[in-house]
mmCIF file of C-alpha atoms and ligand atoms in Angstrom:
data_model
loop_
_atom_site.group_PDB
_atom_site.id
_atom_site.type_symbol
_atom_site.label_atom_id
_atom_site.label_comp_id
_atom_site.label_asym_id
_atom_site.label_seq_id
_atom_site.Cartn_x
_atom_site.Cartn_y
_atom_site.Cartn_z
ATOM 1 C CA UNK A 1 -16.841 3.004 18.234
ATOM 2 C CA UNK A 2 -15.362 2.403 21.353
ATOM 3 C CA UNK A 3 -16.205 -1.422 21.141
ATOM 4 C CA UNK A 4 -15.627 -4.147 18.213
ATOM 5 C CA UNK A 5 -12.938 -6.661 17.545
ATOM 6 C CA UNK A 6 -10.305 -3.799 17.022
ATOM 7 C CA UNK A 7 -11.225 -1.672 20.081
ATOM 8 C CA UNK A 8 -7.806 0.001 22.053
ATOM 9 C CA UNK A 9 -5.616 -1.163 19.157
ATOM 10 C CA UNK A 10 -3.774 1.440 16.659
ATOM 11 C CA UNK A 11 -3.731 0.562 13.121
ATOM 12 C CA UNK A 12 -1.828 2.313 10.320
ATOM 13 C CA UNK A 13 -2.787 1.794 6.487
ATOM 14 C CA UNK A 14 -1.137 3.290 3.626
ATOM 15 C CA UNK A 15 -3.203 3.262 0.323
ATOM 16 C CA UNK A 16 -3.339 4.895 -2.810
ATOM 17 C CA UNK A 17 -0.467 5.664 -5.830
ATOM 18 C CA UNK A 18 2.353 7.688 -5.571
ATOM 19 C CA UNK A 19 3.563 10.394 -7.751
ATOM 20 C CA UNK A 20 6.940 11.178 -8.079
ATOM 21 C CA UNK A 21 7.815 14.339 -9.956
ATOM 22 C CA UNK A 22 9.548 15.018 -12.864
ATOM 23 C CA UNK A 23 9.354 18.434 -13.009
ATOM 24 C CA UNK A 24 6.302 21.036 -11.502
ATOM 25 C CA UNK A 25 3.849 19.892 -14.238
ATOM 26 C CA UNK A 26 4.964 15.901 -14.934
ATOM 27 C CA UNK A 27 5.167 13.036 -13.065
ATOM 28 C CA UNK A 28 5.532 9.383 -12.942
ATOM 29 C CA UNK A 29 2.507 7.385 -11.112
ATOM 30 C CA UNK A 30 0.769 4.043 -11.459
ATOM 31 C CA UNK A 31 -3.115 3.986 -11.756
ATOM 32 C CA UNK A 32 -3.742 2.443 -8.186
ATOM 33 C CA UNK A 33 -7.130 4.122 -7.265
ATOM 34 C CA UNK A 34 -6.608 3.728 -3.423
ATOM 35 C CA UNK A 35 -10.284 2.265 -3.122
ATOM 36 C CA UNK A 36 -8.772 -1.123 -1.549
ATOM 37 C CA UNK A 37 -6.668 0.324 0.792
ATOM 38 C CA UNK A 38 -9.205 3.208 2.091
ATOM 39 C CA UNK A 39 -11.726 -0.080 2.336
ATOM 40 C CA UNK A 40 -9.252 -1.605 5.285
ATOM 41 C CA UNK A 41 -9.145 1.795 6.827
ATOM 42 C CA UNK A 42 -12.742 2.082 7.249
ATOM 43 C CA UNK A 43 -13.083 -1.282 8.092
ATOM 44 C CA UNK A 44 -10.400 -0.773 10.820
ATOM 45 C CA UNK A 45 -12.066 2.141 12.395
ATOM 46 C CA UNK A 46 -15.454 0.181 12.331
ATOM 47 C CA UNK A 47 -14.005 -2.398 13.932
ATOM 48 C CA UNK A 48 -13.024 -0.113 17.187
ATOM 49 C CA UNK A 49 -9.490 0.538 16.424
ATOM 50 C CA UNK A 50 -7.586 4.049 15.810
ATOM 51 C CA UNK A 51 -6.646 4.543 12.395
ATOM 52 C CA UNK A 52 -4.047 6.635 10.200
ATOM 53 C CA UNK A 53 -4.044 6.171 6.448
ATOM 54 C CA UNK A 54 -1.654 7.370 5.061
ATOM 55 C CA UNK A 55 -2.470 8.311 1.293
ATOM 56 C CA UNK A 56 -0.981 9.261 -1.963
ATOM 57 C CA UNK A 57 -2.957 11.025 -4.585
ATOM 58 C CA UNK A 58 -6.670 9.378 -4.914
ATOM 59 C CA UNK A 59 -9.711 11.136 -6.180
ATOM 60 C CA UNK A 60 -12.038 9.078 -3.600
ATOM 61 C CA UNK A 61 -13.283 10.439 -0.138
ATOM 62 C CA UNK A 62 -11.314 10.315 3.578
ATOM 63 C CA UNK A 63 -12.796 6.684 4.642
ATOM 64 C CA UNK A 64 -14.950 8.039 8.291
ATOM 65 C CA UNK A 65 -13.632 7.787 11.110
ATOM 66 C CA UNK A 66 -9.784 7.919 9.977
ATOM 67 C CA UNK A 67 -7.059 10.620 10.406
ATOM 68 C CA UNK A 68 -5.802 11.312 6.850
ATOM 69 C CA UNK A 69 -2.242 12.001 6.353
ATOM 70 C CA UNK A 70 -2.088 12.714 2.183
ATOM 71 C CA UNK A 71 1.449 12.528 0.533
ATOM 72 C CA UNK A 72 2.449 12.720 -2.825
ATOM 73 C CA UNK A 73 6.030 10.676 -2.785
ATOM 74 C CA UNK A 74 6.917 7.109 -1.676
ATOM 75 C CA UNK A 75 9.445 9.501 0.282
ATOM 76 C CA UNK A 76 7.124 11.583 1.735
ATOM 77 C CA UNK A 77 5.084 8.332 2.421
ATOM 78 C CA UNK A 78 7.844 6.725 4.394
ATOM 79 C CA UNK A 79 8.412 9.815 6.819
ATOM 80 C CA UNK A 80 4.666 10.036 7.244
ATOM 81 C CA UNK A 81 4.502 6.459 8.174
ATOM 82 C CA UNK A 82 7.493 6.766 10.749
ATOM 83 C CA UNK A 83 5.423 9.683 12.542
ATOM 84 C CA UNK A 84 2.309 7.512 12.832
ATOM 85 C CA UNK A 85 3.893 4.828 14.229
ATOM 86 C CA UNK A 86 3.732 3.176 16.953
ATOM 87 C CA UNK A 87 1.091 0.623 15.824
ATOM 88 C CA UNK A 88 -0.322 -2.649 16.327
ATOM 89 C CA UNK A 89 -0.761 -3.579 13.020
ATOM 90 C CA UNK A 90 0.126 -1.914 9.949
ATOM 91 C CA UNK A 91 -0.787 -2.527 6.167
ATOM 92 C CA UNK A 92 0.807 -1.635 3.342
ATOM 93 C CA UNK A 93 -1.761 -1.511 0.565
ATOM 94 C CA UNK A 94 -0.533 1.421 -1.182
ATOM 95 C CA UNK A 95 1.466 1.100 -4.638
ATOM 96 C CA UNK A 96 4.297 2.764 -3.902
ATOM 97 C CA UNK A 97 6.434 3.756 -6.689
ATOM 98 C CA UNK A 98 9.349 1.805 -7.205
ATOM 99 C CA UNK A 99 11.146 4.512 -8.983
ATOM 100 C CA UNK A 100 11.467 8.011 -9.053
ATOM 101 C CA UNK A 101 13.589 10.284 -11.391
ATOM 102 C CA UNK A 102 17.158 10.984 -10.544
ATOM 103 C CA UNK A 103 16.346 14.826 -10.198
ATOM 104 C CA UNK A 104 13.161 16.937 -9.936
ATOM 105 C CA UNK A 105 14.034 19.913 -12.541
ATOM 106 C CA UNK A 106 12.810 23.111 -11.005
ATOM 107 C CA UNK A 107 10.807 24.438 -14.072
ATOM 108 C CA UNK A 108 9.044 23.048 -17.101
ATOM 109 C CA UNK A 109 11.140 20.845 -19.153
ATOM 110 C CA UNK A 110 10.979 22.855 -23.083
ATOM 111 C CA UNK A 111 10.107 20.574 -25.790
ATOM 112 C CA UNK A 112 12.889 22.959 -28.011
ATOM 113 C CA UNK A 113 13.067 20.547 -31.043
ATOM 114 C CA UNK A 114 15.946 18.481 -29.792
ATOM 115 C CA UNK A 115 16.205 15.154 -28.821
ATOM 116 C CA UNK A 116 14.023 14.404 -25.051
ATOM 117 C CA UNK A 117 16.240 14.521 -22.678
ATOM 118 C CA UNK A 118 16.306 10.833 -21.316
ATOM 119 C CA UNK A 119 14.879 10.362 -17.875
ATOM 120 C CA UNK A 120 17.154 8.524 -15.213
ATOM 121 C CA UNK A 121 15.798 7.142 -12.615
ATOM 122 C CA UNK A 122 16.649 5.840 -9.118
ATOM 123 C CA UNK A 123 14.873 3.037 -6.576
ATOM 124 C CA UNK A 124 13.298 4.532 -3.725
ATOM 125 C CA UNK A 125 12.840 3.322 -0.149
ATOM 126 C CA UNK A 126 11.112 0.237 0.177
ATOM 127 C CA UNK A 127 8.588 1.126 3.093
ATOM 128 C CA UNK A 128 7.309 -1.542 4.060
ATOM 129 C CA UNK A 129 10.661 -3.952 4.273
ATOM 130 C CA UNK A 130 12.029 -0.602 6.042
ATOM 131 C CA UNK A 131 9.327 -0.808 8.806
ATOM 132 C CA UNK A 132 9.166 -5.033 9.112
ATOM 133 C CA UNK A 133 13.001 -5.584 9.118
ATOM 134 C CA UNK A 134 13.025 -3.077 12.705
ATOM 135 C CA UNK A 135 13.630 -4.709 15.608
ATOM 136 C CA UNK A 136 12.554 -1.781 17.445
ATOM 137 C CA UNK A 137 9.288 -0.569 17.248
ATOM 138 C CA UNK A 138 7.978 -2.884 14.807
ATOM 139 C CA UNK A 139 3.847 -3.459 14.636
ATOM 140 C CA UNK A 140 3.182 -6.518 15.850
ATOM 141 C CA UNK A 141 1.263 -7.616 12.863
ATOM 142 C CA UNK A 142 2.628 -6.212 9.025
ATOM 143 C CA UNK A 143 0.957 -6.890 6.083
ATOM 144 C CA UNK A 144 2.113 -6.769 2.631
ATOM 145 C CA UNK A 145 0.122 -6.547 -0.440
ATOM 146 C CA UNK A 146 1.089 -8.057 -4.164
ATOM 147 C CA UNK A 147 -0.046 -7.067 -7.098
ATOM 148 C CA UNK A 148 1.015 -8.501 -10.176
ATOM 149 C CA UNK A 149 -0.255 -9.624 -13.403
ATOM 150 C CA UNK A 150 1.797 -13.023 -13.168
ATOM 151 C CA UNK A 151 2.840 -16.071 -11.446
ATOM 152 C CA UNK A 152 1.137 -14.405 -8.219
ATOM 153 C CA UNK A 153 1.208 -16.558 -5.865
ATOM 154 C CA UNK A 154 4.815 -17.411 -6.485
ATOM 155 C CA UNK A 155 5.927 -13.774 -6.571
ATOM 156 C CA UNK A 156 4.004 -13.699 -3.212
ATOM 157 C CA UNK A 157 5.813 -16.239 -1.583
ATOM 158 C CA UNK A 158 9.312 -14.863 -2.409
ATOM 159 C CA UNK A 159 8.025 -11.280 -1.716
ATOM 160 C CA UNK A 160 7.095 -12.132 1.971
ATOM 161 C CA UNK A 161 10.558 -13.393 3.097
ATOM 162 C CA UNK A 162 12.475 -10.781 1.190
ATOM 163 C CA UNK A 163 10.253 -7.920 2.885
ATOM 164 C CA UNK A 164 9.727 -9.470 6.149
ATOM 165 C CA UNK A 165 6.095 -9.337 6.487
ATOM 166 C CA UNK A 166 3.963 -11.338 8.465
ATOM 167 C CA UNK A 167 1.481 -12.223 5.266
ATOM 168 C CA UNK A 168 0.623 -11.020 2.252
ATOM 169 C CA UNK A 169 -2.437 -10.098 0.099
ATOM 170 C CA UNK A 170 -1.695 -11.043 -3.314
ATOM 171 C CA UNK A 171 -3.929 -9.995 -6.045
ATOM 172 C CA UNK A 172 -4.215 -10.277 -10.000
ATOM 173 C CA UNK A 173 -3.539 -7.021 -11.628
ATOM 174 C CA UNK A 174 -4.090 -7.792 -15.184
ATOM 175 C CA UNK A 175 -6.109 -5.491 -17.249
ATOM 176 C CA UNK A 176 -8.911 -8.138 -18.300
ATOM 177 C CA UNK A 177 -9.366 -8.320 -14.468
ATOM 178 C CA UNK A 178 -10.195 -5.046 -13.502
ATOM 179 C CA UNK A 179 -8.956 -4.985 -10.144
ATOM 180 C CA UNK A 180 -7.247 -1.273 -10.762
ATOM 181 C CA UNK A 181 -9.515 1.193 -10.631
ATOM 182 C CA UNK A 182 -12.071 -1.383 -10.279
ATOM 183 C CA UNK A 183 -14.993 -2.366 -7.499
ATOM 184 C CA UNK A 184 -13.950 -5.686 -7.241
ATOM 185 C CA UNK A 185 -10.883 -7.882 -5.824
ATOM 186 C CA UNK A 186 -9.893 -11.999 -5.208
ATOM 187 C CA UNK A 187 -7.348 -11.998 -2.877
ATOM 188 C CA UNK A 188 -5.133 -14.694 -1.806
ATOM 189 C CA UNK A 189 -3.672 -14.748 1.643
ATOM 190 C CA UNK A 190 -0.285 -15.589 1.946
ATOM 191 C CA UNK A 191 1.311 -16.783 4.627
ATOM 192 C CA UNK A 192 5.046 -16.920 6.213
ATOM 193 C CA UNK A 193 4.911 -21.105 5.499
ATOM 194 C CA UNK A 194 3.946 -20.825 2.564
ATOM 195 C CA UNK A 195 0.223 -21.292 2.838
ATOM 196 C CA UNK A 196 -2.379 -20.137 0.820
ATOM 197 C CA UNK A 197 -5.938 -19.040 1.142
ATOM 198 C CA UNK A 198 -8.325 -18.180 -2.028
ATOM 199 C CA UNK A 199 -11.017 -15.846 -1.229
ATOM 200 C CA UNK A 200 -13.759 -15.828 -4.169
ATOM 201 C CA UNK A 201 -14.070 -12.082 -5.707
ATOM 202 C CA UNK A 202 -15.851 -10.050 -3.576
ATOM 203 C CA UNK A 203 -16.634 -6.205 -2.941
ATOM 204 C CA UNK A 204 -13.711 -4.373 -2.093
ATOM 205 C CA UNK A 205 -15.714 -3.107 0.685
ATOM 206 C CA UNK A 206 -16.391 -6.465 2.130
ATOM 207 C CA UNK A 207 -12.864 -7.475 1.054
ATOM 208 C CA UNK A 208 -11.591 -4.930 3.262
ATOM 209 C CA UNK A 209 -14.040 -6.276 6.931
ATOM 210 C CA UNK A 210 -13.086 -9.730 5.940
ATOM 211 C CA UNK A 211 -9.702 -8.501 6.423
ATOM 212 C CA UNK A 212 -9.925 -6.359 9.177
ATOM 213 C CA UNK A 213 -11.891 -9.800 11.035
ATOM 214 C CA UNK A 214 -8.748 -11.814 9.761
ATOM 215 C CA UNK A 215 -6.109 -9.504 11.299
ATOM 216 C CA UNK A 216 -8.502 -8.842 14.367
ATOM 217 C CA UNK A 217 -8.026 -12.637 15.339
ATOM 218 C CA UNK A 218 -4.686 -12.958 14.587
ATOM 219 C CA UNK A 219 -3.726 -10.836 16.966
ATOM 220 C CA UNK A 220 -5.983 -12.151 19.280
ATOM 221 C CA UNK A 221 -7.364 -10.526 22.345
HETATM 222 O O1 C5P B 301 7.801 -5.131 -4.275
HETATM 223 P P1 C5P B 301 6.379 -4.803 -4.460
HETATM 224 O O2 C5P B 301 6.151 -3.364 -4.834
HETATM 225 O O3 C5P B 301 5.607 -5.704 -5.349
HETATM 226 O O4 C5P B 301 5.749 -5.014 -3.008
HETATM 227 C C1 C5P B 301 4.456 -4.673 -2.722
HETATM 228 C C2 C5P B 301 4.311 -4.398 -1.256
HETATM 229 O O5 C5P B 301 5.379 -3.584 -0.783
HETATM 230 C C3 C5P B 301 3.060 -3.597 -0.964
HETATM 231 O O6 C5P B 301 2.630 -3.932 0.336
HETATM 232 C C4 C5P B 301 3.564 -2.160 -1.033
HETATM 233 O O7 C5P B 301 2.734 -1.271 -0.311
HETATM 234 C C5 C5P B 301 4.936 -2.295 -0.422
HETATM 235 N N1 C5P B 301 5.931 -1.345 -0.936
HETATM 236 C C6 C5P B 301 6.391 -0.319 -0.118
HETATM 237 N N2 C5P B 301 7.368 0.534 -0.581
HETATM 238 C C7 C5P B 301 7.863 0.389 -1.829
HETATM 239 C C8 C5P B 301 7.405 -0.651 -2.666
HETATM 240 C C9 C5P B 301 6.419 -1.486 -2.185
HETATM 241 O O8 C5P B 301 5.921 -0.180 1.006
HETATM 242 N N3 C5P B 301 8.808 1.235 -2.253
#
């Protein structure tokens, strides 16, 4: 829609795992289903604005109304963010892998009787601290998401100064939960001071307008 609280604004989501190969048949990935961050995407694009989500590997639908840009590695994710940018608000929902292995072997590791080989692994680029630290071409409004299965909100509030985010959506991971893979989330919203709003568990649907209606009025009209 041309209207809506969003309307003339560019918004760029990234959702979903990433997998990071091991060799052409393995590779390391986390079971992020993507459902959260597609949610904000289609929320965004309800709500007027132009969307880009950029998404690893996910076994749900393109949201409507979004371009789709799908990647596979939280390196392939970072370059595919830098081309959608500029934007007016970005959010980082995806789970990015913090690790990938130290080399991709080009065919099928053998299982020859011998020890495993042990897999080494190295960090890879922190996207969203990469695009919030800019000076340059930085969205006006970045959001951060948490997930972790403890001390949350304290994680949270660490997380946001090290990355340089304007707030963060922290979530509880833990299995009994359900949240991964799962239809339902309880957020908190965490901001730069500190602060902390408790959202009670709701859709991840309606999780993702109340957002998108948060973010809208932050950055105002
Ligand atoms: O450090 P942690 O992975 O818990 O931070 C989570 C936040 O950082 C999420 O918003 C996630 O999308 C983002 N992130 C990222 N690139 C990474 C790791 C996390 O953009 N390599």
């Amino acid at each position: 829609p041309e209207s809506g609280p969003l309307a003339g604004r560019r918004v760029l989501v990234t959702s979903g795992p990433t997998h990071e190969p091991i060799d052409p048949v393995r590779y390391l990935a986390n079971r992020s289903s993507g459902r959260q961050g597609h949610a904000i995407a289609a929320a965004a694009a309800a709500a007027g604005a132009t969307v880009t989500l950029v998404s690893g590997p996910v076994a749900i639908p393109d949201p409507p109304g979004v371009r789709v840009v799908a990647v596979e590695t939280a390196r392939e994710m970072l370059e595919a963010v830098e081309a959608a940018l500029p934007a007016d608000l970005a959010i980082f929902a995806a789970a990015v892998g913090d690790w990938r292995p130290a080399e991709t072997r080009e065919s099928k590791i053998k299982k020859d009787g011998a020890a495993p080989a042990p897999l080494t692994l190295v960090e890879n680029p922190d996207i969203l601290a990469t695009i919030a630290g800019r000076s340059a071409g930085r969205p006006r409004l970045v959001i951060g998401f948490a997930a972790e299965t403890d001390t949350v909100l304290d994680n949270a509030r660490a997380k946001i100064a090290r990355k340089g985010c304007d707030l963060i959506v922290a979530n509880d991971v833990s299995p009994a939960g359900g949240v991964m893979g799962g239809s339902a989330n309880t957020v908190h919203l965490v901001g730069r001071d500190g602060s902390v709003e408790t959202w009670p568990t709701l859709d991840k649907d309606e999780v993702g307008r109340r957002l998108i209606r948060h973010f809208a009025d932050l950055l105002g009209s």
